[in-house]
XYZ file of C-alpha atoms in Angstrom:
129
model
C 13.994 -65.965 104.106
C 14.013 -62.164 105.105
C 17.270 -60.398 104.163
C 16.752 -57.237 106.350
C 14.525 -55.357 109.001
C 13.072 -52.287 108.419
C 10.859 -49.971 110.606
C 8.589 -47.568 108.769
C 8.132 -44.127 110.215
C 4.847 -42.362 110.274
C 5.731 -40.192 107.374
C 6.555 -43.203 105.047
C 3.095 -44.469 105.272
C 1.605 -40.780 104.749
C 3.495 -40.348 101.736
C 2.429 -43.913 100.425
C -1.202 -43.332 101.247
C -1.050 -40.295 99.317
C 0.459 -41.939 96.403
C 3.906 -40.190 96.440
C 6.008 -42.433 94.066
C 9.407 -41.874 96.008
C 8.265 -44.407 98.519
C 6.509 -46.800 96.269
C 9.523 -49.207 96.351
C 9.507 -50.089 99.870
C 5.587 -51.051 99.529
C 6.060 -53.604 96.493
C 5.014 -57.193 97.314
C 8.666 -58.399 96.334
C 10.102 -55.823 99.028
C 7.661 -56.785 101.508
C 8.007 -60.322 100.930
C 11.936 -60.672 101.436
C 12.362 -58.044 104.280
C 10.772 -57.734 107.783
C 8.700 -54.519 107.920
C 7.740 -52.976 111.134
C 5.935 -50.130 112.503
C 5.480 -48.860 116.009
C 2.271 -48.613 117.632
C 3.204 -44.509 117.774
C 2.776 -44.954 114.012
C -0.792 -46.220 114.408
C -1.579 -43.749 116.894
C -0.271 -41.014 114.605
C -1.854 -42.438 111.634
C -5.391 -42.649 113.406
C -5.521 -39.212 115.004
C -6.092 -37.090 112.179
C -9.230 -35.570 113.282
C -10.999 -35.464 109.787
C -10.643 -39.262 109.145
C -13.863 -40.915 108.266
C -14.811 -44.287 109.516
C -13.938 -46.011 106.224
C -10.565 -44.369 106.211
C -9.827 -45.715 109.668
C -10.929 -48.991 108.380
C -8.598 -48.943 105.468
C -5.621 -47.622 107.557
C -6.281 -50.295 110.134
C -6.398 -53.080 107.278
C -3.302 -51.587 105.575
C -1.354 -51.860 108.627
C -2.340 -55.367 109.212
C 0.118 -56.209 106.439
C 3.222 -55.156 108.451
C 4.615 -56.332 111.892
C 3.255 -53.960 114.597
C 5.807 -53.319 117.574
C 4.421 -52.717 120.991
C 5.762 -51.085 123.767
C 7.825 -53.381 126.008
C 10.502 -52.962 128.930
C 13.415 -52.896 126.318
C 11.944 -50.310 124.018
C 10.830 -48.115 127.219
C 14.404 -48.294 128.671
C 15.951 -47.595 125.217
C 13.285 -44.585 124.671
C 14.539 -42.967 128.165
C 18.113 -43.273 127.278
C 17.587 -41.597 124.111
C 15.261 -38.915 125.403
C 18.021 -38.263 128.272
C 21.016 -38.170 125.985
C 18.988 -36.481 122.743
C 16.166 -34.453 124.244
C 14.074 -35.764 121.565
C 10.533 -35.858 121.369
C 8.447 -38.935 122.864
C 7.333 -40.329 119.621
C 10.616 -40.051 117.801
C 12.303 -41.609 120.590
C 10.029 -44.500 120.794
C 10.286 -45.187 117.049
C 14.249 -44.813 117.321
C 14.352 -47.010 120.412
C 12.086 -49.570 118.393
C 14.319 -49.613 115.376
C 17.463 -50.042 117.622
C 16.116 -52.827 119.733
C 14.764 -54.753 116.749
C 18.167 -54.025 114.722
C 16.029 -52.489 111.861
C 16.920 -49.769 109.505
C 14.505 -46.655 110.270
C 12.917 -45.522 106.979
C 11.810 -41.796 107.253
C 12.215 -38.485 105.198
C 12.641 -36.588 108.685
C 16.401 -37.494 108.735
C 17.177 -34.446 110.903
C 14.773 -35.493 113.808
C 16.875 -38.814 114.069
C 20.742 -37.889 112.961
C 21.949 -37.247 116.415
C 20.890 -40.820 117.601
C 24.229 -42.595 116.794
C 23.135 -46.511 117.462
C 20.483 -45.572 114.789
C 20.731 -46.663 111.061
C 18.273 -44.414 108.852
C 17.251 -44.615 105.169
C 15.770 -41.504 103.270
C 13.450 -42.816 100.855
C 13.613 -39.714 98.596
C 17.640 -40.079 98.171
């Protein structure tokens, strides 16, 4: 039975794929099997948008993401994103990721704490602390 919900920000995946040990605990089999771990479709877009990715790297990233639960855009996330952008003047990508976390009642795991601190409904964890 899952014990908690998490949304991983794009930077968490980048750190992990680059071998950063600070984030490894969020990718262990034990952690992943005992929690619901989500990512926003925005994260998928950001990860696959690096211009120098090879076809093999794209395939590897897509395969890796299959191990997590993708959050697609829906009306609730759209409405929450609009509210966040109006209130906090946050960027579109960060607003969608924050809205996804709030709607799914999930803790956002990110190193970009400053990007999200002003959003009061959001629960944030910094993997480097």
